[in-house]
GROMACS .gro file of C-alpha atoms in nm:
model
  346
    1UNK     CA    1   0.000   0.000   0.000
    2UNK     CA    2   0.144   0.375  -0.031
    3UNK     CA    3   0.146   0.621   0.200
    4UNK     CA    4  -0.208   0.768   0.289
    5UNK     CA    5  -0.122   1.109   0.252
    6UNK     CA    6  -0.024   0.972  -0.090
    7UNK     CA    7  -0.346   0.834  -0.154
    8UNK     CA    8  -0.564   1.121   0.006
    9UNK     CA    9  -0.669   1.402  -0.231
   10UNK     CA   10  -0.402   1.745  -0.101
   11UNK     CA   11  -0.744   1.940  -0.044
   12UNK     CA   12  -0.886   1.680   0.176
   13UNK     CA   13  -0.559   1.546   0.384
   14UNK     CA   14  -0.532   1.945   0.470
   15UNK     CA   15  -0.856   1.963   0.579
   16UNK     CA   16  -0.975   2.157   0.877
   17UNK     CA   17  -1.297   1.987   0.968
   18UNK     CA   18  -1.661   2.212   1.091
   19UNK     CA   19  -1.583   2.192   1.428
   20UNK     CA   20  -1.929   2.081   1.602
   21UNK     CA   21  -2.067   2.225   1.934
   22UNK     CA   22  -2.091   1.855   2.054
   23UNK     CA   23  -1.735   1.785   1.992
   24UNK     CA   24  -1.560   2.062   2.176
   25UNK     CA   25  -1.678   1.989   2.512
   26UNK     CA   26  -1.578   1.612   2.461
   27UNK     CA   27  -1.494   1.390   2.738
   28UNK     CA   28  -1.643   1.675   3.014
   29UNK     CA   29  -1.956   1.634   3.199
   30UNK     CA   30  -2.197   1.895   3.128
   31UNK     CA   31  -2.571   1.969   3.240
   32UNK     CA   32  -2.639   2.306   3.111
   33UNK     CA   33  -2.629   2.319   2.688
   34UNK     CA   34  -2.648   2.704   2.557
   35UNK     CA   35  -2.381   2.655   2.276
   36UNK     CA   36  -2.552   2.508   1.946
   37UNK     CA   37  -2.833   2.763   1.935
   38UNK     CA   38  -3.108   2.493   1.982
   39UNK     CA   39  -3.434   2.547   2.131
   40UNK     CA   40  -3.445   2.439   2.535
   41UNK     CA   41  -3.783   2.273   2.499
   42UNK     CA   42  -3.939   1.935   2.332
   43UNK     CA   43  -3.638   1.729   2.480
   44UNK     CA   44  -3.491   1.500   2.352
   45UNK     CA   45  -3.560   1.585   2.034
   46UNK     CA   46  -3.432   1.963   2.066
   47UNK     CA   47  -3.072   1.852   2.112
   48UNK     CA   48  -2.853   1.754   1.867
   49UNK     CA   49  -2.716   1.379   1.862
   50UNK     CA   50  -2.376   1.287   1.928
   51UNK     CA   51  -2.181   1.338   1.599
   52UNK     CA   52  -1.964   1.049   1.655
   53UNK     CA   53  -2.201   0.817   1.785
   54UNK     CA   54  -2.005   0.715   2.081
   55UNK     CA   55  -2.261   0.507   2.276
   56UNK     CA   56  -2.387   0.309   1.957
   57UNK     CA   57  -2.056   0.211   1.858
   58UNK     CA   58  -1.977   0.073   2.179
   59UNK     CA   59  -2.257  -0.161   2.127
   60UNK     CA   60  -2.167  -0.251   1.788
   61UNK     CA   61  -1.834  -0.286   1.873
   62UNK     CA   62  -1.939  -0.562   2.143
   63UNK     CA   63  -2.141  -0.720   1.861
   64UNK     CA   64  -1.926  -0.735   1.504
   65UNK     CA   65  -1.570  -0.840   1.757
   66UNK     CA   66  -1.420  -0.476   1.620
   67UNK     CA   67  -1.261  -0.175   1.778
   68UNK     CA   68  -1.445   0.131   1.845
   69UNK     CA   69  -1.186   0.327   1.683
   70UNK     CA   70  -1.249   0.143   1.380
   71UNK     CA   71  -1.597   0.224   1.298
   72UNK     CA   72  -1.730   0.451   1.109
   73UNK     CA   73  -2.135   0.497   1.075
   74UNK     CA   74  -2.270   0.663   0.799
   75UNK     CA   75  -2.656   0.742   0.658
   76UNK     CA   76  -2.705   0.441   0.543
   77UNK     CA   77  -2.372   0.200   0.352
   78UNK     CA   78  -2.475   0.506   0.041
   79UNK     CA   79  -2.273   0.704   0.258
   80UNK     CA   80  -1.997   0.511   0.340
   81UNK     CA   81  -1.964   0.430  -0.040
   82UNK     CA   82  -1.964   0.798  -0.174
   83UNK     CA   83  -1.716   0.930   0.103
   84UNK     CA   84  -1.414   0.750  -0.039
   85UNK     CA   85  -1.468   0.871  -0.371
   86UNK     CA   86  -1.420   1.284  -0.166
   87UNK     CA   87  -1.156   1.113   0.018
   88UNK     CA   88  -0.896   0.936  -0.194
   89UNK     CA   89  -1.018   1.049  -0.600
   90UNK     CA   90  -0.985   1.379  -0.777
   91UNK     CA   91  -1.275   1.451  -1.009
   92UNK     CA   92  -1.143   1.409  -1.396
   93UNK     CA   93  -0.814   1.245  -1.288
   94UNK     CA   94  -0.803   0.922  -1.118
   95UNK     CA   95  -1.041   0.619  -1.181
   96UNK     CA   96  -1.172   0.312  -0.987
   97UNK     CA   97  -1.229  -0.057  -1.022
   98UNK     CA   98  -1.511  -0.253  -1.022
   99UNK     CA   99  -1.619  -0.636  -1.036
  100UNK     CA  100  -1.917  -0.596  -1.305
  101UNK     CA  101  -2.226  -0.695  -1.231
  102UNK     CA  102  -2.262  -0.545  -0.895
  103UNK     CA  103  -2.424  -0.285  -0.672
  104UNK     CA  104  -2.534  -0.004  -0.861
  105UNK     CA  105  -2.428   0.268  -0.639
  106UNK     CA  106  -2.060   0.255  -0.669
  107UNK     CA  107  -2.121   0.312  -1.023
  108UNK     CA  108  -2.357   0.603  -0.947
  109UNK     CA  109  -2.108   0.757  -0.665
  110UNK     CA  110  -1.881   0.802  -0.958
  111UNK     CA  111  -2.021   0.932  -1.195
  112UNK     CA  112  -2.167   1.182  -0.931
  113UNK     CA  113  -1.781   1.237  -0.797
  114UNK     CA  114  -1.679   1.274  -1.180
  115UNK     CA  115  -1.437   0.962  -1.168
  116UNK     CA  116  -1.418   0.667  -1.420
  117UNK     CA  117  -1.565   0.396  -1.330
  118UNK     CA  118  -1.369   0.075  -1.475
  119UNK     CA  119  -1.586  -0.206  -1.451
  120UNK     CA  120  -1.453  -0.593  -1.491
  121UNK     CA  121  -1.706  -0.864  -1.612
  122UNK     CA  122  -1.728  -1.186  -1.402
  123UNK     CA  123  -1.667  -1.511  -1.557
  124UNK     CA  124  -1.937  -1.749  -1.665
  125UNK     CA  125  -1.939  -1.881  -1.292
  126UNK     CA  126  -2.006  -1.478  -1.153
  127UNK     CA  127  -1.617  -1.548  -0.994
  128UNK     CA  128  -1.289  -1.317  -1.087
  129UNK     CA  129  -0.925  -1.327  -1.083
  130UNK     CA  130  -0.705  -1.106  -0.869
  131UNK     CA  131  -0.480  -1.094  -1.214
  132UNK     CA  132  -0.751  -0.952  -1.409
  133UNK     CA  133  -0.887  -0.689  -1.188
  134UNK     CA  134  -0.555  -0.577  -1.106
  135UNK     CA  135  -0.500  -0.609  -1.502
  136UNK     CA  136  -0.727  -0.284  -1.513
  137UNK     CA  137  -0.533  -0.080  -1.266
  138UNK     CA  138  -0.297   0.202  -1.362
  139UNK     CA  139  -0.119   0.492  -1.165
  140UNK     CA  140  -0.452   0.679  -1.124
  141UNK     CA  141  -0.666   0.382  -0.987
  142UNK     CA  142  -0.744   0.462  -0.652
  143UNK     CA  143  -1.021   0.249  -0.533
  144UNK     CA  144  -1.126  -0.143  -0.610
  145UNK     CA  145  -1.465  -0.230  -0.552
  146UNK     CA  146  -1.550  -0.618  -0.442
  147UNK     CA  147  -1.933  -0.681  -0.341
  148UNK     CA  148  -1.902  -1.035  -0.163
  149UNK     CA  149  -2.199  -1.164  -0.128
  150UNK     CA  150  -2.188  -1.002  -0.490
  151UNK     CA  151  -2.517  -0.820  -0.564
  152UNK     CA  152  -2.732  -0.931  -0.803
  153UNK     CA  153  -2.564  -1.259  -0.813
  154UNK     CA  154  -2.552  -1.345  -0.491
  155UNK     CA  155  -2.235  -1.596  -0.408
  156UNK     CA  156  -1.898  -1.487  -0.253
  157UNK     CA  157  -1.603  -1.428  -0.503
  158UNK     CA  158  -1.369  -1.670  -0.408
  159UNK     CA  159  -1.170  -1.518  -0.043
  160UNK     CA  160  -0.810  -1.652  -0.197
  161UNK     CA  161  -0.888  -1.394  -0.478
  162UNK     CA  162  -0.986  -1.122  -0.240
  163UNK     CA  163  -0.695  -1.175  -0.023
  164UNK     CA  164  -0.449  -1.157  -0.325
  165UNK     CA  165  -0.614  -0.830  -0.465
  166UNK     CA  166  -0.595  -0.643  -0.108
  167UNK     CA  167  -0.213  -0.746  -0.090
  168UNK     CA  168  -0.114  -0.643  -0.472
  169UNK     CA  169  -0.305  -0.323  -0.533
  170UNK     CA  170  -0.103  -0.001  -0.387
  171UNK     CA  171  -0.445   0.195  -0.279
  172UNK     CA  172  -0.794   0.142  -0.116
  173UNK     CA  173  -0.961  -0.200  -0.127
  174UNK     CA  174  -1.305  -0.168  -0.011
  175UNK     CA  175  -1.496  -0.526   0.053
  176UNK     CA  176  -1.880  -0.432   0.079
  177UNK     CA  177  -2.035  -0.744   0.314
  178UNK     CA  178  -2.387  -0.650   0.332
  179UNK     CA  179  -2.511  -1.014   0.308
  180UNK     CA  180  -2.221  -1.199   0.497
  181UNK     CA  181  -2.473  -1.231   0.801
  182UNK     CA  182  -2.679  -1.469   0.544
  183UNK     CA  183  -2.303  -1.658   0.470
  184UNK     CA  184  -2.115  -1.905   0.652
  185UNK     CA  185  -1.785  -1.756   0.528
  186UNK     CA  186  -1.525  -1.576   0.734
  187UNK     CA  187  -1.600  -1.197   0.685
  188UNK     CA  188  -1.306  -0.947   0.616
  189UNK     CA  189  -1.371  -0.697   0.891
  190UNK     CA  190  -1.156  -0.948   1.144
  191UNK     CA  191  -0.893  -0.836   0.911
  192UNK     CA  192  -0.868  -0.502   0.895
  193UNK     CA  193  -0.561  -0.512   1.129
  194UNK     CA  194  -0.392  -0.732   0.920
  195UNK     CA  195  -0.442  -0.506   0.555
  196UNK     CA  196  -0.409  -0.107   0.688
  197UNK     CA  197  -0.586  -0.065   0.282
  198UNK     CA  198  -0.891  -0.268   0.359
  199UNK     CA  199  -1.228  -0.082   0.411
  200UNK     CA  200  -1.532  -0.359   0.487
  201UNK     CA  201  -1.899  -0.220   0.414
  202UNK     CA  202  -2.173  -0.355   0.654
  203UNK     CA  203  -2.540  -0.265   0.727
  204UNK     CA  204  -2.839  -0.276   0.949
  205UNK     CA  205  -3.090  -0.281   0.649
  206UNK     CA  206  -3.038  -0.693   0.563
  207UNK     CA  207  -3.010  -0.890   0.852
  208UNK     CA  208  -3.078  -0.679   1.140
  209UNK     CA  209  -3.457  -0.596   0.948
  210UNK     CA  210  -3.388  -0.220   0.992
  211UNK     CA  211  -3.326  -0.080   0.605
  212UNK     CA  212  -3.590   0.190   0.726
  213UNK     CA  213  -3.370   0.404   0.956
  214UNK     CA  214  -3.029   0.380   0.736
  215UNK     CA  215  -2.749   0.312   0.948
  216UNK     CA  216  -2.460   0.187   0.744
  217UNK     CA  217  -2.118   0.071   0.879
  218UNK     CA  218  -1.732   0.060   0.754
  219UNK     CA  219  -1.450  -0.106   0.951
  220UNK     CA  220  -1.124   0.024   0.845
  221UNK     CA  221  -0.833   0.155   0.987
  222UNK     CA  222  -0.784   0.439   1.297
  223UNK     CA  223  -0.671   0.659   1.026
  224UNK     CA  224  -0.907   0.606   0.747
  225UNK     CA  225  -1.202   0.641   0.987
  226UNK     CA  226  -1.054   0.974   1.110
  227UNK     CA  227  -1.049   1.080   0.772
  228UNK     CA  228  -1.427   0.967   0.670
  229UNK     CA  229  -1.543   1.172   1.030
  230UNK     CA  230  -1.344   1.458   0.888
  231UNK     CA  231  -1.512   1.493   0.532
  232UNK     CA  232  -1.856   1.330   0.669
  233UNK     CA  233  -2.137   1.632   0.796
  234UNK     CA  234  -2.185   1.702   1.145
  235UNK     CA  235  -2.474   1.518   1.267
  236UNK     CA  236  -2.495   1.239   1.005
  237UNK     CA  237  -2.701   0.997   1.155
  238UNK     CA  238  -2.999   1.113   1.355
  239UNK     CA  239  -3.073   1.084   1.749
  240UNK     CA  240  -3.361   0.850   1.600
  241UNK     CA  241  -3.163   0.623   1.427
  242UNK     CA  242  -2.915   0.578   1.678
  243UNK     CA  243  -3.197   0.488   1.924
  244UNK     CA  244  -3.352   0.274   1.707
  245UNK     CA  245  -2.984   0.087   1.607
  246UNK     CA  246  -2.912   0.063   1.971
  247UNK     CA  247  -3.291  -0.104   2.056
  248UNK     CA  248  -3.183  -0.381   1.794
  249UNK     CA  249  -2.861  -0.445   1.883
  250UNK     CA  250  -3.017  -0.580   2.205
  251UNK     CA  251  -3.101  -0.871   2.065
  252UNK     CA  252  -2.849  -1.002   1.850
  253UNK     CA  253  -3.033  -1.377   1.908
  254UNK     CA  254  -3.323  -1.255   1.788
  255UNK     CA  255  -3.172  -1.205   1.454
  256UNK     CA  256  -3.006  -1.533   1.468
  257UNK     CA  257  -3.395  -1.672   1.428
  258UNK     CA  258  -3.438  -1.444   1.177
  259UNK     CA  259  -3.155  -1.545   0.953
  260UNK     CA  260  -3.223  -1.920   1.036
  261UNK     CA  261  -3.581  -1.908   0.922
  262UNK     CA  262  -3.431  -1.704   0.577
  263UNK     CA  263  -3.165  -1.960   0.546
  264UNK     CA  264  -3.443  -2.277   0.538
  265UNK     CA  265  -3.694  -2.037   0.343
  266UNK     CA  266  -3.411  -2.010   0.076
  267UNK     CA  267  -3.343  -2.411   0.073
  268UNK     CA  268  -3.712  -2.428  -0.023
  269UNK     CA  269  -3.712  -2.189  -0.253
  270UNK     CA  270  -3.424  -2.247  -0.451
  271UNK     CA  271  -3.608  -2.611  -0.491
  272UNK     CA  272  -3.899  -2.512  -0.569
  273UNK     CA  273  -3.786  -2.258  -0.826
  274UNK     CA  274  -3.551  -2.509  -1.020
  275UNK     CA  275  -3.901  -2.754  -1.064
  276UNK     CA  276  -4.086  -2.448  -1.201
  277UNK     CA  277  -4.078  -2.502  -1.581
  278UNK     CA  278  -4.016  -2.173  -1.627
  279UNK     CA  279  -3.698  -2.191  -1.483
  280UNK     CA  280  -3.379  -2.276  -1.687
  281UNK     CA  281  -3.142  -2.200  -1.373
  282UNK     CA  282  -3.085  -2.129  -1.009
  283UNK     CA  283  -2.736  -1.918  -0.922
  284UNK     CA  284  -2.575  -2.060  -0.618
  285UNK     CA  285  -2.635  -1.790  -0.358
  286UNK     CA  286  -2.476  -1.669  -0.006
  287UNK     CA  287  -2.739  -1.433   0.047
  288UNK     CA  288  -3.085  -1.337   0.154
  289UNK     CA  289  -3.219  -1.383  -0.257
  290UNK     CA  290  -3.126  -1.569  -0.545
  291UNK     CA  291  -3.065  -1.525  -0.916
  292UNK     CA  292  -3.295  -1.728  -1.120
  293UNK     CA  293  -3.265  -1.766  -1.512
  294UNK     CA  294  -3.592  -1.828  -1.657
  295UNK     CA  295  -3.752  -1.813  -2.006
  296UNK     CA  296  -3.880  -1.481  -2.087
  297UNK     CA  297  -3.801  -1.240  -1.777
  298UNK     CA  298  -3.959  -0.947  -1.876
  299UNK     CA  299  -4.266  -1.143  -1.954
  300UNK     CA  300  -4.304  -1.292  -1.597
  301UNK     CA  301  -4.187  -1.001  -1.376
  302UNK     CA  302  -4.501  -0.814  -1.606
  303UNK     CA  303  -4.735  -1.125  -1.467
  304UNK     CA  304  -4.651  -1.079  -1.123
  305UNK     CA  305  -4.661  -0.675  -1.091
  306UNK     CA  306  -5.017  -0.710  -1.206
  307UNK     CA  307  -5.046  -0.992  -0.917
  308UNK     CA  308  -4.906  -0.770  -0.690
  309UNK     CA  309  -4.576  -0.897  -0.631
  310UNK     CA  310  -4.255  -0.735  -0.709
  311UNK     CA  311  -3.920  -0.944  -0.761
  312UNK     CA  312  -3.615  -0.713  -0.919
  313UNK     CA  313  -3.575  -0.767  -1.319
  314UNK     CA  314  -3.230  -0.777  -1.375
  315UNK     CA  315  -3.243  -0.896  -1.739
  316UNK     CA  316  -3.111  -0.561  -1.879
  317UNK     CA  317  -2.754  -0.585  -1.623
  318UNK     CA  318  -2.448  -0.763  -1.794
  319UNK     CA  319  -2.447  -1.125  -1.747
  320UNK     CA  320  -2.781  -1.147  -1.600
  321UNK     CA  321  -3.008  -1.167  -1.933
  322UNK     CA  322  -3.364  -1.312  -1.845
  323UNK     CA  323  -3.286  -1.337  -1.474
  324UNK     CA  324  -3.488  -1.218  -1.206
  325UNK     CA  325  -3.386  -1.144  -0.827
  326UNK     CA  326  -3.587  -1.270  -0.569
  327UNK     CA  327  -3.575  -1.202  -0.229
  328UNK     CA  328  -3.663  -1.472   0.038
  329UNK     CA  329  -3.962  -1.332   0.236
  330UNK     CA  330  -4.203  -1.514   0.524
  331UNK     CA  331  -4.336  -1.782   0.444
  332UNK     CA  332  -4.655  -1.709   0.305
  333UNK     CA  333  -4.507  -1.451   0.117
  334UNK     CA  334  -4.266  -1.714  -0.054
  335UNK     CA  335  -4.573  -1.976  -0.104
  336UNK     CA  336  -4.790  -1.692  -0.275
  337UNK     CA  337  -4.486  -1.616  -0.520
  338UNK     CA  338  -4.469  -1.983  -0.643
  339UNK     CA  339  -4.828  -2.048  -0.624
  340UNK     CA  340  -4.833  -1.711  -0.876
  341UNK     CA  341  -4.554  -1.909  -1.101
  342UNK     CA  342  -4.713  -2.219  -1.101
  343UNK     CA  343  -5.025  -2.100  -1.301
  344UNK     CA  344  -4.807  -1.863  -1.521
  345UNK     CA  345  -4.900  -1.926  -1.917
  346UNK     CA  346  -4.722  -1.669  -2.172
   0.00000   0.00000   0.00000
């Protein structure tokens, strides 16, 4: 890896950061707030929330098995995927990497940031080499992208791959887990000690059930985290949210069931899909949906909108013609979606 300060855009490694009412009193107790201008009535609700979110990431800390120091929570993982394109790229000049197909937003982040966006197609078997994305590097690549649980396809690109790409490349590798809960595969954020380039994206919205009130996460390094609080705004995620995250993350068991239940509801799915004569294949899948090839994609997703039920189309994204993404659901939910396929006739 080079130097950060090689890495870091000059404007943004020189950086004095909006200094918050809420951070200059830090570590003091205090009773008595008349320095942020808010309005003394309608507590809690007329104070500000802790910018740095000290209390939640204690929790969360407790929960994931990483340091508070390396945590950073954004609004939503949208945040903590556009804040290392401010961070490390320069608008018109450097580019990034990209396993292709994937999440949509790190496409989207860059062409809002003004930076190429290099994308790499998967192989037949939605897998990559380390050679070839590497292949598509030059001097002004800053950032690799690597969804794992890959979105739309849904299974892991293979870890020895991963491993080899975080070593090799010279700037930021950022690993976006927002499924692993769903996987039995060793996650990256246990090794962000180990690779000081390695950025890991998490989330509340998949297994945790709380996509609603957008609390993202990204494990990295002291010193990248220190520079994502420096370029982030104040108050990024709300007093709500923070409540809301911290109400959850009392009952880490309880989302154990949850992901056990998805994890059998998938089995059966993935079964039931591959008898469905509409079906011509089932992706293998790590995560809470599955990529199914059927016949006429466009056709069937048509069917079920006017039935009510909405699965993602992804026939028009590279790689993924006539396949639809479905997302495992309760049970009757699931059993209402087949029942729906089972009497389909073009």
């Amino acid at each position: 890896m080079k130097d950060l300060e090689q890495l870091v855009r000059p404007n943004i490694w020189k950086l004095a950061p909006y200094s918050s009412a809420r951070n200059e009193y830090s570590g003091r107790q205090a009773h008595v707030f008349l320095d942020a201008n808010e309005n003394p009535y309608n507590d809690p609700l007329n104070r500000y929330p802790d910018p740095l979110q000290r209390e939640l990431k204690e929790r969360l800390s407790a929960v994931k098995g990483v340091p508070v120091d390396n945590i950073f929570l954004g609004n939503g993982s949208d945040e903590a995927i556009d804040l290392p394109y401010r961070i490390f790229c320069t608008p018109q000049a450097d580019n990034v990497v990209a396993i292709e197909p994937t999440y949509g937003m790190y496409r989207v982040c860059a062409d809002i940031n003004d930076i190429e966006y290099r994308p790499v197609l998967l192989d037949e078997c939605y897998q990559i080499t380390a050679d070839r994305l590497l292949a598509a590097c030059d001097n002004y690549t800053k950032i690799i992208w690597i969804c794992s649980p890959n979105n739309p396809t849904g299974n892991h690109i293979v870890r020895k791959e991963v491993e080899e790409v975080i070593q090799q490349f010279e700037g930021i590798v950022i690993v976006d887990e927002a499924y692993s809960d769903f996987s039995t595969q060793k996650t990256f954020r246990s090794e962000i000690a180990k690779y000081p380039n390695l950025i890991v994206l998490n989330t509340m919205s998949k297994a945790w059930g709380c996509a609603a009130i957008r609390l993202g996460m990204a494990f990295a390094s002291k010193e990248i985290v220190a520079l994502m609080n420096k370029v982030k705004y104040p108050y990024n995620v709300n007093l709500l949210t923070q409540q809301k995250a911290l109400e959850a993350l009392q009952d880490p068991f309880g989302v154990d069931k949850w992901v056990k239940v998805l994890l059998g509801e998938r089995a059966r799915m993935v079964g039931a899909f591959m008898e469905l004569p509409i079906c011509e294949r089932v992706y293998p899948t790590d995560a809470n949906f599955f990529l199914a090839k059927v016949d006429d994609a466009q056709s069937i997703y048509d069917y079920l909108v006017d039935k009510g039920i909405i699965v993602r189309n992804r026939t028009r994204v590279q790689l993924c013609h006539n396949c639809l993404r479905v997302t495992i659901g309760t049970k009757s939910e699931n059993n209402e979606l087949l029942a729906a396929l089972r009497t389909y006739q073009r």
